[in-house]
JSON list of C-alpha atoms in Angstrom, two decimals:
[
{"chain": "A", "resi": 167, "resn": "UNK", "atom": "CA", "xyz": [-15.24, -64.61, -35.74]},
{"chain": "A", "resi": 168, "resn": "UNK", "atom": "CA", "xyz": [-14.60, -61.64, -34.51]},
{"chain": "A", "resi": 169, "resn": "UNK", "atom": "CA", "xyz": [-15.10, -63.18, -31.09]},
{"chain": "A", "resi": 170, "resn": "UNK", "atom": "CA", "xyz": [-12.81, -66.15, -31.59]},
{"chain": "A", "resi": 171, "resn": "UNK", "atom": "CA", "xyz": [-10.15, -63.39, -32.72]},
{"chain": "A", "resi": 172, "resn": "UNK", "atom": "CA", "xyz": [-9.88, -61.46, -29.74]},
{"chain": "A", "resi": 173, "resn": "UNK", "atom": "CA", "xyz": [-10.08, -64.61, -27.03]},
{"chain": "A", "resi": 174, "resn": "UNK", "atom": "CA", "xyz": [-7.12, -66.08, -29.03]},
{"chain": "A", "resi": 175, "resn": "UNK", "atom": "CA", "xyz": [-5.34, -62.44, -28.19]},
{"chain": "A", "resi": 176, "resn": "UNK", "atom": "CA", "xyz": [-6.54, -62.58, -24.76]},
{"chain": "A", "resi": 177, "resn": "UNK", "atom": "CA", "xyz": [-5.00, -65.68, -24.51]},
{"chain": "A", "resi": 178, "resn": "UNK", "atom": "CA", "xyz": [-1.88, -65.50, -26.49]},
{"chain": "A", "resi": 179, "resn": "UNK", "atom": "CA", "xyz": [-1.40, -62.64, -23.92]},
{"chain": "A", "resi": 180, "resn": "UNK", "atom": "CA", "xyz": [-1.42, -64.75, -21.02]},
{"chain": "A", "resi": 181, "resn": "UNK", "atom": "CA", "xyz": [0.14, -67.16, -22.68]},
{"chain": "A", "resi": 182, "resn": "UNK", "atom": "CA", "xyz": [3.38, -64.74, -22.69]},
{"chain": "A", "resi": 183, "resn": "UNK", "atom": "CA", "xyz": [6.41, -65.80, -20.51]},
{"chain": "A", "resi": 184, "resn": "UNK", "atom": "CA", "xyz": [8.14, -62.90, -19.24]},
{"chain": "A", "resi": 185, "resn": "UNK", "atom": "CA", "xyz": [11.96, -61.56, -20.31]},
{"chain": "A", "resi": 186, "resn": "UNK", "atom": "CA", "xyz": [12.11, -60.48, -16.44]},
{"chain": "A", "resi": 187, "resn": "UNK", "atom": "CA", "xyz": [12.08, -63.32, -14.46]},
{"chain": "A", "resi": 188, "resn": "UNK", "atom": "CA", "xyz": [13.36, -64.63, -10.49]},
{"chain": "A", "resi": 189, "resn": "UNK", "atom": "CA", "xyz": [15.95, -66.20, -10.37]},
{"chain": "A", "resi": 190, "resn": "UNK", "atom": "CA", "xyz": [15.92, -69.80, -9.07]},
{"chain": "A", "resi": 191, "resn": "UNK", "atom": "CA", "xyz": [18.00, -69.04, -5.76]},
{"chain": "A", "resi": 192, "resn": "UNK", "atom": "CA", "xyz": [16.15, -65.19, -5.30]},
{"chain": "A", "resi": 193, "resn": "UNK", "atom": "CA", "xyz": [15.73, -64.21, -2.59]},
{"chain": "A", "resi": 194, "resn": "UNK", "atom": "CA", "xyz": [13.57, -61.45, -0.81]},
{"chain": "A", "resi": 195, "resn": "UNK", "atom": "CA", "xyz": [14.93, -58.01, 0.23]},
{"chain": "A", "resi": 196, "resn": "UNK", "atom": "CA", "xyz": [14.26, -57.26, 4.08]},
{"chain": "A", "resi": 197, "resn": "UNK", "atom": "CA", "xyz": [13.38, -53.95, 4.55]},
{"chain": "A", "resi": 198, "resn": "UNK", "atom": "CA", "xyz": [15.35, -51.66, 2.84]},
{"chain": "A", "resi": 199, "resn": "UNK", "atom": "CA", "xyz": [18.03, -49.08, 3.58]},
{"chain": "A", "resi": 200, "resn": "UNK", "atom": "CA", "xyz": [17.68, -47.65, 0.53]},
{"chain": "A", "resi": 201, "resn": "UNK", "atom": "CA", "xyz": [21.43, -47.55, -0.38]},
{"chain": "A", "resi": 202, "resn": "UNK", "atom": "CA", "xyz": [21.37, -47.50, -4.05]},
{"chain": "A", "resi": 203, "resn": "UNK", "atom": "CA", "xyz": [24.87, -47.65, -6.49]},
{"chain": "A", "resi": 204, "resn": "UNK", "atom": "CA", "xyz": [25.03, -48.07, -10.43]},
{"chain": "A", "resi": 205, "resn": "UNK", "atom": "CA", "xyz": [28.19, -50.34, -11.15]},
{"chain": "A", "resi": 206, "resn": "UNK", "atom": "CA", "xyz": [29.44, -49.47, -14.45]},
{"chain": "A", "resi": 207, "resn": "UNK", "atom": "CA", "xyz": [25.99, -49.71, -15.84]},
{"chain": "A", "resi": 208, "resn": "UNK", "atom": "CA", "xyz": [25.73, -50.75, -19.71]},
{"chain": "A", "resi": 209, "resn": "UNK", "atom": "CA", "xyz": [22.33, -50.76, -21.56]},
{"chain": "A", "resi": 210, "resn": "UNK", "atom": "CA", "xyz": [20.81, -51.07, -24.70]},
{"chain": "A", "resi": 211, "resn": "UNK", "atom": "CA", "xyz": [17.30, -51.97, -25.72]},
{"chain": "A", "resi": 212, "resn": "UNK", "atom": "CA", "xyz": [18.42, -53.01, -29.26]},
{"chain": "A", "resi": 213, "resn": "UNK", "atom": "CA", "xyz": [21.61, -54.65, -29.55]},
{"chain": "A", "resi": 214, "resn": "UNK", "atom": "CA", "xyz": [24.12, -52.75, -30.27]},
{"chain": "A", "resi": 215, "resn": "UNK", "atom": "CA", "xyz": [22.38, -49.52, -29.53]},
{"chain": "A", "resi": 216, "resn": "UNK", "atom": "CA", "xyz": [23.81, -48.48, -26.68]},
{"chain": "A", "resi": 217, "resn": "UNK", "atom": "CA", "xyz": [21.61, -46.12, -24.37]},
{"chain": "A", "resi": 218, "resn": "UNK", "atom": "CA", "xyz": [23.55, -46.29, -21.39]},
{"chain": "A", "resi": 219, "resn": "UNK", "atom": "CA", "xyz": [27.09, -46.26, -21.27]},
{"chain": "A", "resi": 220, "resn": "UNK", "atom": "CA", "xyz": [29.34, -47.19, -18.36]},
{"chain": "A", "resi": 221, "resn": "UNK", "atom": "CA", "xyz": [27.57, -44.84, -15.73]},
{"chain": "A", "resi": 222, "resn": "UNK", "atom": "CA", "xyz": [28.34, -45.53, -11.82]},
{"chain": "A", "resi": 223, "resn": "UNK", "atom": "CA", "xyz": [27.00, -43.36, -9.12]},
{"chain": "A", "resi": 224, "resn": "UNK", "atom": "CA", "xyz": [26.17, -43.86, -5.27]},
{"chain": "A", "resi": 225, "resn": "UNK", "atom": "CA", "xyz": [22.76, -42.74, -3.13]},
{"chain": "A", "resi": 226, "resn": "UNK", "atom": "CA", "xyz": [22.85, -43.15, 0.42]},
{"chain": "A", "resi": 227, "resn": "UNK", "atom": "CA", "xyz": [20.02, -44.00, 2.43]},
{"chain": "A", "resi": 228, "resn": "UNK", "atom": "CA", "xyz": [17.77, -40.29, 2.99]},
{"chain": "A", "resi": 229, "resn": "UNK", "atom": "CA", "xyz": [19.32, -38.42, 0.05]},
{"chain": "A", "resi": 230, "resn": "UNK", "atom": "CA", "xyz": [17.39, -37.10, -3.39]},
{"chain": "A", "resi": 231, "resn": "UNK", "atom": "CA", "xyz": [19.14, -37.88, -6.46]},
{"chain": "A", "resi": 232, "resn": "UNK", "atom": "CA", "xyz": [18.26, -35.11, -9.44]},
{"chain": "A", "resi": 233, "resn": "UNK", "atom": "CA", "xyz": [18.36, -36.77, -13.09]},
{"chain": "A", "resi": 234, "resn": "UNK", "atom": "CA", "xyz": [18.71, -33.71, -15.26]},
{"chain": "A", "resi": 235, "resn": "UNK", "atom": "CA", "xyz": [18.67, -34.17, -19.26]},
{"chain": "A", "resi": 236, "resn": "UNK", "atom": "CA", "xyz": [16.99, -33.71, -22.84]},
{"chain": "A", "resi": 237, "resn": "UNK", "atom": "CA", "xyz": [15.08, -35.76, -24.03]},
{"chain": "A", "resi": 238, "resn": "UNK", "atom": "CA", "xyz": [16.33, -39.34, -24.58]},
{"chain": "A", "resi": 239, "resn": "UNK", "atom": "CA", "xyz": [18.84, -39.03, -22.52]},
{"chain": "A", "resi": 240, "resn": "UNK", "atom": "CA", "xyz": [18.61, -42.46, -20.68]},
{"chain": "A", "resi": 241, "resn": "UNK", "atom": "CA", "xyz": [16.74, -40.67, -17.25]},
{"chain": "A", "resi": 242, "resn": "UNK", "atom": "CA", "xyz": [13.79, -42.67, -17.51]},
{"chain": "A", "resi": 243, "resn": "UNK", "atom": "CA", "xyz": [16.02, -45.79, -18.56]},
{"chain": "A", "resi": 244, "resn": "UNK", "atom": "CA", "xyz": [17.82, -45.54, -15.29]},
{"chain": "A", "resi": 245, "resn": "UNK", "atom": "CA", "xyz": [14.55, -45.16, -13.26]},
{"chain": "A", "resi": 246, "resn": "UNK", "atom": "CA", "xyz": [13.83, -48.53, -15.76]},
{"chain": "A", "resi": 247, "resn": "UNK", "atom": "CA", "xyz": [16.16, -50.66, -14.99]},
{"chain": "A", "resi": 248, "resn": "UNK", "atom": "CA", "xyz": [16.50, -49.21, -11.15]},
{"chain": "A", "resi": 249, "resn": "UNK", "atom": "CA", "xyz": [12.60, -51.04, -10.78]},
{"chain": "A", "resi": 250, "resn": "UNK", "atom": "CA", "xyz": [13.62, -54.34, -13.08]},
{"chain": "A", "resi": 251, "resn": "UNK", "atom": "CA", "xyz": [11.25, -53.76, -15.91]},
{"chain": "A", "resi": 252, "resn": "UNK", "atom": "CA", "xyz": [14.90, -54.27, -17.77]},
{"chain": "A", "resi": 253, "resn": "UNK", "atom": "CA", "xyz": [18.06, -56.53, -17.00]},
{"chain": "A", "resi": 254, "resn": "UNK", "atom": "CA", "xyz": [21.30, -53.99, -17.48]},
{"chain": "A", "resi": 255, "resn": "UNK", "atom": "CA", "xyz": [23.38, -55.29, -20.42]},
{"chain": "A", "resi": 256, "resn": "UNK", "atom": "CA", "xyz": [26.47, -54.48, -18.71]},
{"chain": "A", "resi": 257, "resn": "UNK", "atom": "CA", "xyz": [27.62, -53.73, -14.69]},
{"chain": "A", "resi": 258, "resn": "UNK", "atom": "CA", "xyz": [25.19, -54.22, -11.64]},
{"chain": "A", "resi": 259, "resn": "UNK", "atom": "CA", "xyz": [22.28, -52.51, -9.76]},
{"chain": "A", "resi": 260, "resn": "UNK", "atom": "CA", "xyz": [22.44, -53.39, -6.12]},
{"chain": "A", "resi": 261, "resn": "UNK", "atom": "CA", "xyz": [19.94, -51.81, -3.05]},
{"chain": "A", "resi": 262, "resn": "UNK", "atom": "CA", "xyz": [22.01, -52.45, 0.32]},
{"chain": "A", "resi": 263, "resn": "UNK", "atom": "CA", "xyz": [24.50, -54.42, -1.34]},
{"chain": "A", "resi": 264, "resn": "UNK", "atom": "CA", "xyz": [22.50, -56.46, -2.86]},
{"chain": "A", "resi": 265, "resn": "UNK", "atom": "CA", "xyz": [22.42, -57.01, -7.31]},
{"chain": "A", "resi": 266, "resn": "UNK", "atom": "CA", "xyz": [18.88, -56.82, -7.54]},
{"chain": "A", "resi": 267, "resn": "UNK", "atom": "CA", "xyz": [18.92, -59.58, -9.75]},
{"chain": "A", "resi": 268, "resn": "UNK", "atom": "CA", "xyz": [18.95, -61.43, -6.77]},
{"chain": "A", "resi": 269, "resn": "UNK", "atom": "CA", "xyz": [16.80, -60.70, -5.50]},
{"chain": "A", "resi": 270, "resn": "UNK", "atom": "CA", "xyz": [12.66, -61.61, -6.08]},
{"chain": "A", "resi": 271, "resn": "UNK", "atom": "CA", "xyz": [10.72, -58.83, -7.74]},
{"chain": "A", "resi": 272, "resn": "UNK", "atom": "CA", "xyz": [7.78, -58.78, -5.85]},
{"chain": "A", "resi": 273, "resn": "UNK", "atom": "CA", "xyz": [9.74, -58.18, -2.70]},
{"chain": "A", "resi": 274, "resn": "UNK", "atom": "CA", "xyz": [11.85, -55.56, -4.75]},
{"chain": "A", "resi": 275, "resn": "UNK", "atom": "CA", "xyz": [9.00, -53.89, -5.95]},
{"chain": "A", "resi": 276, "resn": "UNK", "atom": "CA", "xyz": [6.97, -53.38, -2.43]},
{"chain": "A", "resi": 277, "resn": "UNK", "atom": "CA", "xyz": [9.89, -51.17, -1.39]},
{"chain": "A", "resi": 278, "resn": "UNK", "atom": "CA", "xyz": [9.80, -48.69, -4.70]},
{"chain": "A", "resi": 279, "resn": "UNK", "atom": "CA", "xyz": [7.38, -46.66, -5.54]},
{"chain": "A", "resi": 280, "resn": "UNK", "atom": "CA", "xyz": [7.33, -44.92, -8.42]},
{"chain": "A", "resi": 281, "resn": "UNK", "atom": "CA", "xyz": [4.98, -41.59, -9.60]},
{"chain": "A", "resi": 282, "resn": "UNK", "atom": "CA", "xyz": [4.85, -40.96, -13.43]},
{"chain": "A", "resi": 283, "resn": "UNK", "atom": "CA", "xyz": [3.50, -37.97, -15.71]},
{"chain": "A", "resi": 284, "resn": "UNK", "atom": "CA", "xyz": [0.16, -40.09, -16.03]},
{"chain": "A", "resi": 285, "resn": "UNK", "atom": "CA", "xyz": [-0.90, -42.80, -13.80]},
{"chain": "A", "resi": 286, "resn": "UNK", "atom": "CA", "xyz": [-3.24, -45.15, -13.73]},
{"chain": "A", "resi": 287, "resn": "UNK", "atom": "CA", "xyz": [-6.02, -45.40, -11.26]},
{"chain": "A", "resi": 288, "resn": "UNK", "atom": "CA", "xyz": [-8.61, -47.68, -11.28]},
{"chain": "A", "resi": 289, "resn": "UNK", "atom": "CA", "xyz": [-12.11, -47.46, -11.73]},
{"chain": "A", "resi": 290, "resn": "UNK", "atom": "CA", "xyz": [-13.39, -47.38, -8.33]},
{"chain": "A", "resi": 291, "resn": "UNK", "atom": "CA", "xyz": [-13.16, -44.34, -5.79]},
{"chain": "A", "resi": 292, "resn": "UNK", "atom": "CA", "xyz": [-10.85, -43.05, -4.55]},
{"chain": "A", "resi": 293, "resn": "UNK", "atom": "CA", "xyz": [-10.44, -44.65, -1.46]},
{"chain": "A", "resi": 294, "resn": "UNK", "atom": "CA", "xyz": [-9.97, -47.83, -3.10]},
{"chain": "A", "resi": 295, "resn": "UNK", "atom": "CA", "xyz": [-7.26, -46.70, -5.35]},
{"chain": "A", "resi": 296, "resn": "UNK", "atom": "CA", "xyz": [-5.69, -44.87, -2.14]},
{"chain": "A", "resi": 297, "resn": "UNK", "atom": "CA", "xyz": [-5.56, -48.34, -0.51]},
{"chain": "A", "resi": 298, "resn": "UNK", "atom": "CA", "xyz": [-4.24, -50.04, -3.45]},
{"chain": "A", "resi": 299, "resn": "UNK", "atom": "CA", "xyz": [-0.93, -51.70, -1.84]},
{"chain": "A", "resi": 300, "resn": "UNK", "atom": "CA", "xyz": [-2.82, -52.25, 1.62]},
{"chain": "A", "resi": 301, "resn": "UNK", "atom": "CA", "xyz": [-6.25, -52.68, 1.54]},
{"chain": "A", "resi": 302, "resn": "UNK", "atom": "CA", "xyz": [-6.32, -53.21, 5.19]},
{"chain": "A", "resi": 303, "resn": "UNK", "atom": "CA", "xyz": [-5.49, -49.90, 6.34]},
{"chain": "A", "resi": 304, "resn": "UNK", "atom": "CA", "xyz": [-8.30, -48.28, 8.17]},
{"chain": "A", "resi": 305, "resn": "UNK", "atom": "CA", "xyz": [-9.88, -45.47, 6.50]},
{"chain": "A", "resi": 306, "resn": "UNK", "atom": "CA", "xyz": [-9.36, -43.29, 9.06]},
{"chain": "A", "resi": 307, "resn": "UNK", "atom": "CA", "xyz": [-5.16, -43.75, 8.97]},
{"chain": "A", "resi": 308, "resn": "UNK", "atom": "CA", "xyz": [-6.12, -42.86, 4.78]},
{"chain": "A", "resi": 309, "resn": "UNK", "atom": "CA", "xyz": [-7.49, -39.57, 5.91]},
{"chain": "A", "resi": 310, "resn": "UNK", "atom": "CA", "xyz": [-4.66, -38.96, 8.80]},
{"chain": "A", "resi": 311, "resn": "UNK", "atom": "CA", "xyz": [-2.02, -39.17, 5.75]},
{"chain": "A", "resi": 312, "resn": "UNK", "atom": "CA", "xyz": [-3.10, -38.18, 3.41]},
{"chain": "A", "resi": 313, "resn": "UNK", "atom": "CA", "xyz": [-3.99, -34.37, 5.81]},
{"chain": "A", "resi": 314, "resn": "UNK", "atom": "CA", "xyz": [-0.62, -34.39, 5.93]},
{"chain": "A", "resi": 315, "resn": "UNK", "atom": "CA", "xyz": [0.50, -34.78, 2.65]},
{"chain": "A", "resi": 316, "resn": "UNK", "atom": "CA", "xyz": [-2.07, -31.03, 2.61]},
{"chain": "A", "resi": 317, "resn": "UNK", "atom": "CA", "xyz": [-4.94, -33.59, 0.49]},
{"chain": "A", "resi": 318, "resn": "UNK", "atom": "CA", "xyz": [-7.54, -34.12, 2.75]},
{"chain": "A", "resi": 319, "resn": "UNK", "atom": "CA", "xyz": [-9.88, -31.08, 2.24]},
{"chain": "A", "resi": 320, "resn": "UNK", "atom": "CA", "xyz": [-8.99, -31.26, -1.73]},
{"chain": "A", "resi": 321, "resn": "UNK", "atom": "CA", "xyz": [-10.40, -34.81, -1.59]},
{"chain": "A", "resi": 322, "resn": "UNK", "atom": "CA", "xyz": [-13.33, -33.89, 0.66]},
{"chain": "A", "resi": 323, "resn": "UNK", "atom": "CA", "xyz": [-13.90, -31.42, -1.41]},
{"chain": "A", "resi": 324, "resn": "UNK", "atom": "CA", "xyz": [-14.66, -33.89, -4.38]},
{"chain": "A", "resi": 325, "resn": "UNK", "atom": "CA", "xyz": [-18.66, -34.81, -5.00]},
{"chain": "A", "resi": 326, "resn": "UNK", "atom": "CA", "xyz": [-18.97, -37.27, -2.60]},
{"chain": "A", "resi": 327, "resn": "UNK", "atom": "CA", "xyz": [-15.59, -37.30, -0.56]},
{"chain": "A", "resi": 328, "resn": "UNK", "atom": "CA", "xyz": [-13.22, -40.33, -0.83]},
{"chain": "A", "resi": 329, "resn": "UNK", "atom": "CA", "xyz": [-16.33, -41.98, -1.99]},
{"chain": "A", "resi": 330, "resn": "UNK", "atom": "CA", "xyz": [-16.16, -40.40, -4.83]},
{"chain": "A", "resi": 331, "resn": "UNK", "atom": "CA", "xyz": [-15.91, -42.73, -7.98]},
{"chain": "A", "resi": 332, "resn": "UNK", "atom": "CA", "xyz": [-12.63, -41.28, -10.40]},
{"chain": "A", "resi": 333, "resn": "UNK", "atom": "CA", "xyz": [-14.06, -43.69, -13.44]},
{"chain": "A", "resi": 334, "resn": "UNK", "atom": "CA", "xyz": [-11.49, -45.52, -15.82]},
{"chain": "A", "resi": 335, "resn": "UNK", "atom": "CA", "xyz": [-8.25, -44.75, -15.30]},
{"chain": "A", "resi": 336, "resn": "UNK", "atom": "CA", "xyz": [-9.29, -42.04, -13.52]},
{"chain": "A", "resi": 337, "resn": "UNK", "atom": "CA", "xyz": [-11.44, -39.85, -16.00]},
{"chain": "A", "resi": 338, "resn": "UNK", "atom": "CA", "xyz": [-13.62, -38.15, -13.56]},
{"chain": "A", "resi": 339, "resn": "UNK", "atom": "CA", "xyz": [-10.98, -36.11, -11.97]},
{"chain": "A", "resi": 340, "resn": "UNK", "atom": "CA", "xyz": [-8.26, -33.65, -13.38]},
{"chain": "A", "resi": 341, "resn": "UNK", "atom": "CA", "xyz": [-4.84, -34.52, -13.98]},
{"chain": "A", "resi": 342, "resn": "UNK", "atom": "CA", "xyz": [-3.94, -32.72, -10.90]},
{"chain": "A", "resi": 343, "resn": "UNK", "atom": "CA", "xyz": [-5.91, -34.39, -9.11]},
{"chain": "A", "resi": 344, "resn": "UNK", "atom": "CA", "xyz": [-5.15, -37.82, -10.24]},
{"chain": "A", "resi": 345, "resn": "UNK", "atom": "CA", "xyz": [-1.72, -36.54, -9.28]},
{"chain": "A", "resi": 346, "resn": "UNK", "atom": "CA", "xyz": [-2.49, -36.02, -5.90]},
{"chain": "A", "resi": 347, "resn": "UNK", "atom": "CA", "xyz": [-4.15, -39.72, -6.00]},
{"chain": "A", "resi": 348, "resn": "UNK", "atom": "CA", "xyz": [-1.24, -41.07, -7.44]},
{"chain": "A", "resi": 349, "resn": "UNK", "atom": "CA", "xyz": [1.05, -39.28, -4.74]},
{"chain": "A", "resi": 350, "resn": "UNK", "atom": "CA", "xyz": [-1.03, -40.08, -1.41]},
{"chain": "A", "resi": 351, "resn": "UNK", "atom": "CA", "xyz": [-1.02, -43.83, -2.48]},
{"chain": "A", "resi": 352, "resn": "UNK", "atom": "CA", "xyz": [2.75, -43.76, -3.02]},
{"chain": "A", "resi": 353, "resn": "UNK", "atom": "CA", "xyz": [2.87, -42.34, 0.83]},
{"chain": "A", "resi": 354, "resn": "UNK", "atom": "CA", "xyz": [0.63, -44.91, 1.87]},
{"chain": "A", "resi": 355, "resn": "UNK", "atom": "CA", "xyz": [2.27, -48.02, 0.23]},
{"chain": "A", "resi": 356, "resn": "UNK", "atom": "CA", "xyz": [5.46, -46.57, 2.80]},
{"chain": "A", "resi": 357, "resn": "UNK", "atom": "CA", "xyz": [8.44, -47.63, 0.01]},
{"chain": "A", "resi": 358, "resn": "UNK", "atom": "CA", "xyz": [12.19, -47.15, 0.54]},
{"chain": "A", "resi": 359, "resn": "UNK", "atom": "CA", "xyz": [13.11, -45.80, -2.55]},
{"chain": "A", "resi": 360, "resn": "UNK", "atom": "CA", "xyz": [10.63, -43.37, -4.09]},
{"chain": "A", "resi": 361, "resn": "UNK", "atom": "CA", "xyz": [10.89, -42.34, -8.67]},
{"chain": "A", "resi": 362, "resn": "UNK", "atom": "CA", "xyz": [9.54, -39.55, -9.93]},
{"chain": "A", "resi": 363, "resn": "UNK", "atom": "CA", "xyz": [9.55, -39.23, -13.51]},
{"chain": "A", "resi": 364, "resn": "UNK", "atom": "CA", "xyz": [8.18, -35.69, -14.71]},
{"chain": "A", "resi": 365, "resn": "UNK", "atom": "CA", "xyz": [5.46, -35.89, -12.16]},
{"chain": "A", "resi": 366, "resn": "UNK", "atom": "CA", "xyz": [4.78, -32.23, -11.82]},
{"chain": "A", "resi": 367, "resn": "UNK", "atom": "CA", "xyz": [4.93, -31.53, -15.95]},
{"chain": "A", "resi": 368, "resn": "UNK", "atom": "CA", "xyz": [1.03, -31.76, -16.40]},
{"chain": "A", "resi": 369, "resn": "UNK", "atom": "CA", "xyz": [-0.82, -30.14, -13.72]},
{"chain": "A", "resi": 370, "resn": "UNK", "atom": "CA", "xyz": [-1.17, -26.18, -13.93]},
{"chain": "A", "resi": 371, "resn": "UNK", "atom": "CA", "xyz": [0.81, -24.19, -11.15]},
{"chain": "A", "resi": 372, "resn": "UNK", "atom": "CA", "xyz": [-1.75, -23.89, -8.03]},
{"chain": "A", "resi": 373, "resn": "UNK", "atom": "CA", "xyz": [-1.91, -27.27, -8.08]},
{"chain": "A", "resi": 374, "resn": "UNK", "atom": "CA", "xyz": [1.65, -27.91, -8.80]},
{"chain": "A", "resi": 375, "resn": "UNK", "atom": "CA", "xyz": [2.01, -25.68, -5.64]},
{"chain": "A", "resi": 376, "resn": "UNK", "atom": "CA", "xyz": [-0.30, -28.93, -4.07]},
{"chain": "A", "resi": 377, "resn": "UNK", "atom": "CA", "xyz": [2.05, -31.19, -5.46]},
{"chain": "A", "resi": 378, "resn": "UNK", "atom": "CA", "xyz": [5.51, -29.77, -4.14]},
{"chain": "A", "resi": 379, "resn": "UNK", "atom": "CA", "xyz": [4.29, -29.29, -0.83]},
{"chain": "A", "resi": 380, "resn": "UNK", "atom": "CA", "xyz": [2.81, -33.10, -0.79]},
{"chain": "A", "resi": 381, "resn": "UNK", "atom": "CA", "xyz": [5.99, -33.93, -2.13]},
{"chain": "A", "resi": 382, "resn": "UNK", "atom": "CA", "xyz": [8.26, -32.37, 0.80]},
{"chain": "A", "resi": 383, "resn": "UNK", "atom": "CA", "xyz": [6.15, -34.88, 3.38]},
{"chain": "A", "resi": 384, "resn": "UNK", "atom": "CA", "xyz": [6.45, -37.96, 1.15]},
{"chain": "A", "resi": 385, "resn": "UNK", "atom": "CA", "xyz": [10.52, -37.52, 0.67]},
{"chain": "A", "resi": 386, "resn": "UNK", "atom": "CA", "xyz": [11.34, -37.46, 4.46]},
{"chain": "A", "resi": 387, "resn": "UNK", "atom": "CA", "xyz": [13.92, -40.29, 5.50]},
{"chain": "A", "resi": 388, "resn": "UNK", "atom": "CA", "xyz": [13.95, -41.99, 1.48]},
{"chain": "A", "resi": 389, "resn": "UNK", "atom": "CA", "xyz": [15.92, -42.51, -0.37]},
{"chain": "A", "resi": 390, "resn": "UNK", "atom": "CA", "xyz": [14.34, -40.58, -3.86]},
{"chain": "A", "resi": 391, "resn": "UNK", "atom": "CA", "xyz": [15.14, -40.13, -7.44]},
{"chain": "A", "resi": 392, "resn": "UNK", "atom": "CA", "xyz": [13.80, -37.34, -9.53]}
]
């Protein structure tokens, strides 16, 4: 009975139809310049309980925007809407003049990168996690990118270097090492729009310095939200 119930839960999950779906006439987003515009955006998770009201701003290609405010004021919600994890309930969000509801989610997510406070690593090696978005990239190219971000020596000092097993959800690495893997992974994926949601809040001061060095390199020529 327990096995049957587990199976029902698994297949029930697979049968769920996502609320956010591509429009029938959705098109692929060309290589983005990174021009982001929020036009009078409204959003509510629960009908009748607004989280964002009449939010408008513009971020030009290559600019960095810092979102500052108390817990629950809507910072993460703005990033979630830009990734189209949810749809706005009013107004619109545009990238390079295109409403993000008119483009395919796959092409949107291929050009956005999101680094969280707690990032998900897959059970496998450091190298496999770094190459998640570009599995066919040569190892030498991956190491060159990590070196540019100042992380190559850190990964090399792991027990088996880049072939170190990270464990389930990265349990074999420290929180700082997991964060550096996620930052390098984002650089390797080469997103045009980069988003950080309290990405350095759970690491020690020394590791934060290494992360900030990597981030300064990562921010170059990208539209960034912090």
